[in-house]
Coordinates of C-alpha atoms in Angstrom, one line a residue:
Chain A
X1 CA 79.2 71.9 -162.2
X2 CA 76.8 68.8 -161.2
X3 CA 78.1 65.7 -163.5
X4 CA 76.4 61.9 -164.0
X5 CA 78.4 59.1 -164.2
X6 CA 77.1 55.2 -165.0
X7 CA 79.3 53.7 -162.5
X8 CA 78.5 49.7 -163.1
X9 CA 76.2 47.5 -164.4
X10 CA 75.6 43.9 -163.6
X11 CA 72.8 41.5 -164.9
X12 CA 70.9 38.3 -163.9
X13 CA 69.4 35.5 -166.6
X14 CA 66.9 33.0 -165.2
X15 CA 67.9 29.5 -165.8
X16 CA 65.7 27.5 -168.3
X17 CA 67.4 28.1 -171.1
X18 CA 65.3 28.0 -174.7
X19 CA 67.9 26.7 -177.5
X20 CA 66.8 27.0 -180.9
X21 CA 66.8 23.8 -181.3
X22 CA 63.9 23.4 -178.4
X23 CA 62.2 25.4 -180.7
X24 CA 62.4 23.9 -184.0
X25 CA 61.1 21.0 -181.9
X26 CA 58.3 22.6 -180.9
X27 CA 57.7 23.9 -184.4
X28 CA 59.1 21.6 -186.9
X29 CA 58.5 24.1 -189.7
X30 CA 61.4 26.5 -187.6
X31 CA 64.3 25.5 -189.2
X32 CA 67.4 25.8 -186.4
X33 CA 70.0 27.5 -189.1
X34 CA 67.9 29.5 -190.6
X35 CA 66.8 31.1 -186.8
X36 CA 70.6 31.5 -185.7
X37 CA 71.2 33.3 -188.8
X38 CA 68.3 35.5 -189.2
X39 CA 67.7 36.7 -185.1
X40 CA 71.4 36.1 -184.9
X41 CA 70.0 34.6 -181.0
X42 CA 71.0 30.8 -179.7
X43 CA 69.8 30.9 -176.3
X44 CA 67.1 33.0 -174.7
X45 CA 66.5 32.1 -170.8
X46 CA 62.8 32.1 -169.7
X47 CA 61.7 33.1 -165.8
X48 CA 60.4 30.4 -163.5
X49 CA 56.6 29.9 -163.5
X50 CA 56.9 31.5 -159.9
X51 CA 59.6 33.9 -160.5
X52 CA 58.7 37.6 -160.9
X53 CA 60.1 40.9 -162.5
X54 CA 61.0 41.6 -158.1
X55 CA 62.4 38.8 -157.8
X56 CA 65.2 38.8 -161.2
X57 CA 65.8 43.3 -160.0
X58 CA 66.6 41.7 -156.4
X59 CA 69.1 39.0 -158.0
X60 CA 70.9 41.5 -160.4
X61 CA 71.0 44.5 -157.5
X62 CA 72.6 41.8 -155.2
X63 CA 75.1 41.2 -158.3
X64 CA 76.0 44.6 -158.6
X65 CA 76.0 45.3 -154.7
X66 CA 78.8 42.1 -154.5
X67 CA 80.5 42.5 -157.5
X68 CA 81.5 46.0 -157.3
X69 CA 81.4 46.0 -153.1
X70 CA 79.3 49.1 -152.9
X71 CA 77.6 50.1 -150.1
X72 CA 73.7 49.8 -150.3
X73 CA 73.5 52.1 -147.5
X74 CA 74.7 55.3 -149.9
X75 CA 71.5 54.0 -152.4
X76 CA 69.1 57.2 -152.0
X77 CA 66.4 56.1 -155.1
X78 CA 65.9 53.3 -156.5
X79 CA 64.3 53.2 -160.5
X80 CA 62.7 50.6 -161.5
X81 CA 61.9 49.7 -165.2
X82 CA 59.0 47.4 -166.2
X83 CA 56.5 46.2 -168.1
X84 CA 55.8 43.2 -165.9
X85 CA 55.6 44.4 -162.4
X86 CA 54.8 42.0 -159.7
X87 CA 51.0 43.6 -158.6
X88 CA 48.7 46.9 -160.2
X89 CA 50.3 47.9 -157.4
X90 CA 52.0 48.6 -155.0
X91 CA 55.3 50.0 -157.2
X92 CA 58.0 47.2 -157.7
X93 CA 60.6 49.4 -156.6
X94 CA 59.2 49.8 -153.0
X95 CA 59.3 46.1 -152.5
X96 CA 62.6 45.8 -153.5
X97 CA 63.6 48.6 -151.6
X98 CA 62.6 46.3 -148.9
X99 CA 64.3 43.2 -149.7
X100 CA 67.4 44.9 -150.6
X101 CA 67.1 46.4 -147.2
X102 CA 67.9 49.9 -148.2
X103 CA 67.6 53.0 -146.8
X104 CA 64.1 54.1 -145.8
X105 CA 64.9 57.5 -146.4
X106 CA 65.4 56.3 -150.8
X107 CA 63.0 57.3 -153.2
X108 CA 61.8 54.3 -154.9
X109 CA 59.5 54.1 -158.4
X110 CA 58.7 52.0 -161.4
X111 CA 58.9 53.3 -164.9
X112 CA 56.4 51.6 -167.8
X113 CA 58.7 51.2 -170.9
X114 CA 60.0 49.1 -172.9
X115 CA 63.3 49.0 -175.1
X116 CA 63.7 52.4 -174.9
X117 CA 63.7 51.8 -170.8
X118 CA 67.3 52.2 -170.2
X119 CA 67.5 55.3 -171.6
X120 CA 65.3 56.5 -170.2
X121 CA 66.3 55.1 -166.7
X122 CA 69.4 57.5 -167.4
X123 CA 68.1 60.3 -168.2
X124 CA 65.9 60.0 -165.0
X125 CA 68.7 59.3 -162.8
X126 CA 70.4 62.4 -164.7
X127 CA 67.4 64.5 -163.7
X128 CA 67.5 63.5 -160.1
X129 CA 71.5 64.0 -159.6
X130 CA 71.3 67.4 -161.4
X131 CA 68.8 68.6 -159.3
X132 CA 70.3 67.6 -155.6
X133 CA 67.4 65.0 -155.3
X134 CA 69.5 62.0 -155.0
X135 CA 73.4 60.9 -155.5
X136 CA 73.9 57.5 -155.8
X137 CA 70.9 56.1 -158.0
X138 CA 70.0 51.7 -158.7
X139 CA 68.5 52.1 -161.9
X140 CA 66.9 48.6 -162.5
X141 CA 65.2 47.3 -165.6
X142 CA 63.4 44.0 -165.5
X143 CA 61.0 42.0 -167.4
X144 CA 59.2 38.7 -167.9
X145 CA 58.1 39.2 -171.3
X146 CA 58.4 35.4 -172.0
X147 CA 55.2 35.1 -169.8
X148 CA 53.0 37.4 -171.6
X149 CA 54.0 35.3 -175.2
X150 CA 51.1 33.0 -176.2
X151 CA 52.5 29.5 -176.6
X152 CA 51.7 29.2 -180.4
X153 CA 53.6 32.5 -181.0
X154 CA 56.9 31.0 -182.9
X155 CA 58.0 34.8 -183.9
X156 CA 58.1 36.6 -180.3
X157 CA 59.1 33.0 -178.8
X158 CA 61.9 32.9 -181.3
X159 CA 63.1 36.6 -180.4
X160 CA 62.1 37.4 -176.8
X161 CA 63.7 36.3 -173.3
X162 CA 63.7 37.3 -169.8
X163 CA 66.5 38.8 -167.7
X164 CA 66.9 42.1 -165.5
X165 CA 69.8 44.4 -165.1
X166 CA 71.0 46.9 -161.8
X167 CA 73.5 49.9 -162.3
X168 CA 74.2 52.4 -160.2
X169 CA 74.3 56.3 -161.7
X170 CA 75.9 58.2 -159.3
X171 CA 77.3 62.2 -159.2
X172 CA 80.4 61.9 -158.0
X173 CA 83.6 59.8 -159.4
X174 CA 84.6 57.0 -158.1
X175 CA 88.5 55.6 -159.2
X176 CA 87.5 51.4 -158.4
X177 CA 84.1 52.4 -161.0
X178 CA 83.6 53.6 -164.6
X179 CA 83.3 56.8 -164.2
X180 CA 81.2 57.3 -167.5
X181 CA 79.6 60.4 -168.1
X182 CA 76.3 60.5 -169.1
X183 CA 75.6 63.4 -172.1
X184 CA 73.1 64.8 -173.6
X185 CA 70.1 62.7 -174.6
X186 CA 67.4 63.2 -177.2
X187 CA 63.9 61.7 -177.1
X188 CA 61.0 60.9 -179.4
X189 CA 57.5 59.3 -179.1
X190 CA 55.2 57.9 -181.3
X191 CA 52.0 57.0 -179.5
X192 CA 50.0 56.5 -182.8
X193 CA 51.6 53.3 -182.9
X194 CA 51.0 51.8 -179.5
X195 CA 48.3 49.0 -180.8
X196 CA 50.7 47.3 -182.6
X197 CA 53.2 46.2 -179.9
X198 CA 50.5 46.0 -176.9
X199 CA 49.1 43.7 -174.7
X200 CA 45.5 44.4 -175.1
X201 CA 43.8 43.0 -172.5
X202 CA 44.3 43.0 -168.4
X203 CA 44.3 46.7 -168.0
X204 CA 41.4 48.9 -167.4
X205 CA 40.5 49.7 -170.8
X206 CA 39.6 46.1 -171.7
X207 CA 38.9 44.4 -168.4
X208 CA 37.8 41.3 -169.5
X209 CA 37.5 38.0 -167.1
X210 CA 36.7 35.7 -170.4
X211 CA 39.4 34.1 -171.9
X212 CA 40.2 35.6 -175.6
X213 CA 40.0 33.6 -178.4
X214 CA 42.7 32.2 -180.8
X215 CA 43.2 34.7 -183.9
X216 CA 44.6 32.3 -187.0
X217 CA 44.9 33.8 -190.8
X218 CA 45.5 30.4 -192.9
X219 CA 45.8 28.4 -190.1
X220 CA 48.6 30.4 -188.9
X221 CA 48.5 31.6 -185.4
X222 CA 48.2 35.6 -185.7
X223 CA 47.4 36.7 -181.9
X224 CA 45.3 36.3 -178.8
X225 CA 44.5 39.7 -176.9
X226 CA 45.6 38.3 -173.4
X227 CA 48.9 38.0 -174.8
X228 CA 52.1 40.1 -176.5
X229 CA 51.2 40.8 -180.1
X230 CA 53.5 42.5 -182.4
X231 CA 53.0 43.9 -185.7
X232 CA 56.2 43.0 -186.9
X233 CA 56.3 45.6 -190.1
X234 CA 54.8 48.3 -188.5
X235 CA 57.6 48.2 -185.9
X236 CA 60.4 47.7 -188.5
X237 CA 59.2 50.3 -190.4
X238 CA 59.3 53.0 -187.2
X239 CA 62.4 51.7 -186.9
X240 CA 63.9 51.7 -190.5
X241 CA 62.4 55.8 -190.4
X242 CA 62.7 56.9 -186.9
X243 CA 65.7 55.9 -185.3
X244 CA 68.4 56.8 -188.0
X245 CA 66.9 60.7 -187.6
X246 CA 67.5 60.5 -183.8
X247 CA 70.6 58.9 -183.6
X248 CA 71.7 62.0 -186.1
X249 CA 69.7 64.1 -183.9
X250 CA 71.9 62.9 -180.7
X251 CA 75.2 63.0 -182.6
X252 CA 74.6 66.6 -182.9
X253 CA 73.2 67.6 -179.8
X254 CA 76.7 66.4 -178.3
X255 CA 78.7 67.9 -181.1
X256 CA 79.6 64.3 -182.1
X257 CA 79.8 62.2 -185.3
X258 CA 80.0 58.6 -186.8
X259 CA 83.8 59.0 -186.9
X260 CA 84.4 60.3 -183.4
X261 CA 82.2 57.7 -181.9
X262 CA 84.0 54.9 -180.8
X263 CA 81.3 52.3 -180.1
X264 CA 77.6 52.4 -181.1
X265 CA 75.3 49.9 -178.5
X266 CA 71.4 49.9 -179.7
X267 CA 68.5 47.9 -178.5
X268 CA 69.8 44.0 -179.5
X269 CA 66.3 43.6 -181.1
X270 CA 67.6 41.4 -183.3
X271 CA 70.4 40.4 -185.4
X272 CA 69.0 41.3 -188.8
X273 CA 67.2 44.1 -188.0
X274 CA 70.9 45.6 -186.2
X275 CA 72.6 45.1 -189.5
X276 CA 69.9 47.0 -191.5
X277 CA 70.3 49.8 -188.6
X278 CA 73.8 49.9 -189.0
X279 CA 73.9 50.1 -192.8
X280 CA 71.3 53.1 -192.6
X281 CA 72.8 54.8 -189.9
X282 CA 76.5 54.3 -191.9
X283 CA 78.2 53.0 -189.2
X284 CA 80.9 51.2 -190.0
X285 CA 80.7 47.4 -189.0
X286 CA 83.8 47.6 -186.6
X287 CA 82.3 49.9 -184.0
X288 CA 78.7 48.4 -183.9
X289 CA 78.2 46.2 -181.4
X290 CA 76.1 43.1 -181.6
X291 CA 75.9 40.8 -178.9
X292 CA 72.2 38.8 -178.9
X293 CA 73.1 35.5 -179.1
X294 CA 73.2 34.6 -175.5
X295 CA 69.9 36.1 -174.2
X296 CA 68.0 37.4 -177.4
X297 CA 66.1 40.2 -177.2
X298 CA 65.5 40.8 -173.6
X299 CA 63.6 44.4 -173.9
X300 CA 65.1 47.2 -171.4
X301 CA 67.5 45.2 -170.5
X302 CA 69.5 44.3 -173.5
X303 CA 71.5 47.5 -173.6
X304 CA 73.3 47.1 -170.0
X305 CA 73.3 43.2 -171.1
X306 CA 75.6 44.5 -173.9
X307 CA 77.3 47.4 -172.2
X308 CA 78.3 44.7 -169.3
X309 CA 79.5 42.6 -172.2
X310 CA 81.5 44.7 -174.0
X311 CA 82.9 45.9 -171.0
X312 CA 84.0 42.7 -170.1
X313 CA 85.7 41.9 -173.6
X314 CA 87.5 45.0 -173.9
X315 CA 85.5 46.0 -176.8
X316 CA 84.1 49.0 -174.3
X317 CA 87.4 50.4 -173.1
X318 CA 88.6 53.6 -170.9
X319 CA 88.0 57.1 -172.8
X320 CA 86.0 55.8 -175.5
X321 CA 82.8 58.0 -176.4
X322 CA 80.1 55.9 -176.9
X323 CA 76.1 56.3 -178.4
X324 CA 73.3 54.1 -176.7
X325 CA 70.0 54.1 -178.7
X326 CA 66.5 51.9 -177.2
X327 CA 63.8 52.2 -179.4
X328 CA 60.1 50.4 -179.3
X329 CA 56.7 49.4 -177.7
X330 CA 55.3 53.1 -177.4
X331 CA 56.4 53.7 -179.7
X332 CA 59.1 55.4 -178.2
X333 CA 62.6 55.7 -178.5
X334 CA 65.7 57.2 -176.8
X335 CA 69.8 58.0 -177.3
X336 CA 72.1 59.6 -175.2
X337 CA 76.4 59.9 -175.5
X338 CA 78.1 58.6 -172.1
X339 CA 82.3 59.5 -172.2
X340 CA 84.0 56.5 -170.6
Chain B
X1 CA 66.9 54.0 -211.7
X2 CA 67.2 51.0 -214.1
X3 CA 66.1 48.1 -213.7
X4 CA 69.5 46.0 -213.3
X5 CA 70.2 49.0 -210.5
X6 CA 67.2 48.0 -209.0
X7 CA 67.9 44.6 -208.9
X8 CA 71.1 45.0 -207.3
X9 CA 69.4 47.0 -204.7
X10 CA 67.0 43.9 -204.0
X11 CA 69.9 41.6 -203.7
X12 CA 71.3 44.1 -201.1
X13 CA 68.3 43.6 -198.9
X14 CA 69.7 39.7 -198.2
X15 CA 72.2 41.0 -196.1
X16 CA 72.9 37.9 -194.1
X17 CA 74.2 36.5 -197.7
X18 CA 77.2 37.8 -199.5
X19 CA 77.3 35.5 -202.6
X20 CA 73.5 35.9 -203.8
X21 CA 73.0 36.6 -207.7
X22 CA 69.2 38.1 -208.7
X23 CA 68.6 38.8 -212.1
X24 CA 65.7 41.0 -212.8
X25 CA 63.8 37.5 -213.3
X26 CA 64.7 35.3 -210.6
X27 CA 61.7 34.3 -208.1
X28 CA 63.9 36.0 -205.3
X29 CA 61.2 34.7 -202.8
X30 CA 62.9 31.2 -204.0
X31 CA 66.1 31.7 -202.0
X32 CA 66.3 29.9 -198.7
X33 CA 67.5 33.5 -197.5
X34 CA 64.1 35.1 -198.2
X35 CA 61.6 35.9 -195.0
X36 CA 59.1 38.4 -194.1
X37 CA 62.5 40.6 -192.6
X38 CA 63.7 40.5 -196.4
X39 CA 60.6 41.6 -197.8
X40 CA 60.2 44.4 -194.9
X41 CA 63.5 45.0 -196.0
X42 CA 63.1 45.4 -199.8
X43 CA 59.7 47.7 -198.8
X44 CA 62.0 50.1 -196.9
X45 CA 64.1 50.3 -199.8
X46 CA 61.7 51.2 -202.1
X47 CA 60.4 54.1 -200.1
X48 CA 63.7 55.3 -199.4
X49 CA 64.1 55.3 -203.3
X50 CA 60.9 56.0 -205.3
X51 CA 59.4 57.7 -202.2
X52 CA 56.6 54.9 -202.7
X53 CA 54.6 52.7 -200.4
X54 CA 54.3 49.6 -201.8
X55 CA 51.2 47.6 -200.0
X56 CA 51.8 44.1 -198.4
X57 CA 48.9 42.7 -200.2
X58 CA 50.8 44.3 -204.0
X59 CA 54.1 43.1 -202.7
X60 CA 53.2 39.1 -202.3
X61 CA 51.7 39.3 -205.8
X62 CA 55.5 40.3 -207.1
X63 CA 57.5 37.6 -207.2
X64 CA 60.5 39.1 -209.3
X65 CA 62.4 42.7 -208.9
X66 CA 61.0 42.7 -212.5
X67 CA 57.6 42.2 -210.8
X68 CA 58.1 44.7 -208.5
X69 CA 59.5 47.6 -211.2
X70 CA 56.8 47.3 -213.1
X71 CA 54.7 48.0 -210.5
X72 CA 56.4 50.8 -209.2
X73 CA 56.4 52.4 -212.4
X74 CA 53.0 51.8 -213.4
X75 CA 51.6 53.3 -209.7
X76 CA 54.9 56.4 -209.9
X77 CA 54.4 57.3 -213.2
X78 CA 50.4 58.6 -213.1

């Protein structure tokens, strides 16, 4: 019977770091405590002006390829997860497939999502394994939101960072790796909602050379259509409704519950919004992880950020049964079980 | 649900504060705890409870959980 396992995960942040206290210089109204306490995030670390989403996948895949001596030759397809690719195109993934200097005979593709990327990513790599298309998988996700965040924009500033994340998915065990089988995963999409985490301009439907203008509401800066603009309510309120049905949805699909869960990991949107998932989802506080503060919310990759982590504490340990849940721009959303 | 109920249900929507004390008439916007997650916060709540969706707009003209059960009531009970 054909069986996924996440084998390993390891992760790259950029360097500049972005304290909160940077930030309450650059906005004096921001006060420091009251960020740490609401986001729950310290640090977030922002790309290099010349640094790209290509560049952070090779760092990470380089990460996983020394940390857990695997053999890049075995590497069959390569999954890339973006939002900020380096070019329209060609497809991140072939370059890296390059640099890496992997096999030419490896699949290679990008994927256009969000926080829900990782998931995703899994389910992908699940798809390919399952169907004798590929056996050892790099499932990257890597973004540069930070560059796409207008510099007057003190809310996505506060919350957002860059990083990128490699693991490999492979179909067969492997005793020196994790071993953790992937599950049954449920899906759901809300396109409805794409306008109010987008983007808007750069794309072909509004192909504009001119610069956009400055949006204020009280003299408070609302958005700019060349860069990230969130409607913050509309996205907690998808949230606060959606995700609580799927993660239900999931725990029954793999014949699970809140009690034999061992460990909950969601999206690390941020700290505040995490508690009020928990609470609605009645998990209990001991077997939800949070761990933002280093990082912040880095989109698709704050899930392996977090899995890595708790891995690494012990929180994550051997034959615990765990639920992942992304959920976001899209608006779409994901969960899936993995059995350590 | 009363209104003291109600009030306790606002206070629960400061999560990242255990030791916060509303009464039905304390500007809650007044505590240093209060931000627009809060109030997204409180919104949510009183869907999940009256099955009502409170506008922004009629939500920053409440400043009380008073405020805001009135207002409930008055737009539930037609």
């Amino acid at each position: 019977m054909s069986k996924a396992f996440l084998q390993a995960i390891s992760y790259y942040l950029p360097k500049k770091c972005l304290t909160n206290e940077e930030l309450s210089l650059q906005h004096p109204e921001w006060s420091v405590d009251k960020i740490a306490l609401k986001t729950g995030i310290h640090n977030r670390y922002l790309s290099a002006p010349d640094e790209t989403a290509g560049d952070m996948a090779m760092k990470a895949a380089e990460r996983l390829f020394d940390e857990y001596n695997i053999d890049r030759s075995k590497i069959d397809f390569v999954l890339l997860c973006t939002q900020s690719p380096d070019y329209f195109l060609p497809t991140t993934a072939c370059i890296v497939q390059d640099r890496l200097g992997l096999s030419k005979n490896c699949g290679a593709l990008d994927f256009n999502l969000g926080c829900s990327g990782f998931i995703y990513g899994l389910g992908l790599a699940k798809g390919l394994l399952f169907s004798g298309q590929a056996k050892n998988i790099l499932l990257i996700t890597s973004e540069t939101y930070t560059k796409n965040i207008h510099p007057l924009d003190k809310s996505n500033k506060t919350i957002f960072g860059d990083g990128a994340t490699a693991s490999l998915v492979s179909s067969t065990i492997d005793d020196l790796l994790w071993n953790a089988e992937i599950q049954e995963f449920s899906y759901a999409t809300d396109g409805s909602g794409h306008e109010n985490l987008i983007i808007r301009n750069g794309g072909f439907r509004n192909k504009t050379k001119k610069e956009a203008l400055d949006v204020y509401l009280d003299d408070v800066f609302i958005k700019n259509d060349d860069f990230l603009y969130m409607d913050g309510k509309a996205i907690f309120d998808f949230t606060a409704f959606e995700v609580p049905k799927l993660v239900e949805q999931n725990l029954i699909l793999n014949e699970s519950s809140t009690e034999s869960i061992d460990l909950f990991i969601f999206h690390q949107a941020n700290q505040y919004m995490l508690n009020f998932m928990r609470k609605r989802c009645k998990i209990p506080t001991e077997k939800f992880y949070i761990d933002i503060s280093d990082g912040g919310n880095t989109v698709s990759n704050t899930i392996p950020i977090a899995l890595k982590r708790a891995s690494k504490k012990k929180v994550l340990q051997k034959e615990f049964h765990i639920q992942l849940c992304g959920f976001g721009v899209g608006l779409s959303m994901g969960a899936v079980t993995l059995k350590f | 649900m009363d209104l003291q109920k109600f009030t306790t249900e606002v206070e629960a929507q400061f999560m990242d504060c255990e030791d916060i004390k509303l009464l039905p008439d304390t500007p809650f916007r007044d505590n240093d705890y209060f931000d627009s997650l809060t109030g997204m916060s409180i919104l949510v709540m009183i869907k999940d409870n009256f099955g009502y969706q409170m506008s922004v707009p009629d939500f920053l003209n409440c400043n009380t959980s008073s405020d805001l059960y009135n207002h409930i009531q008055q737009n539930t009970n037609e």
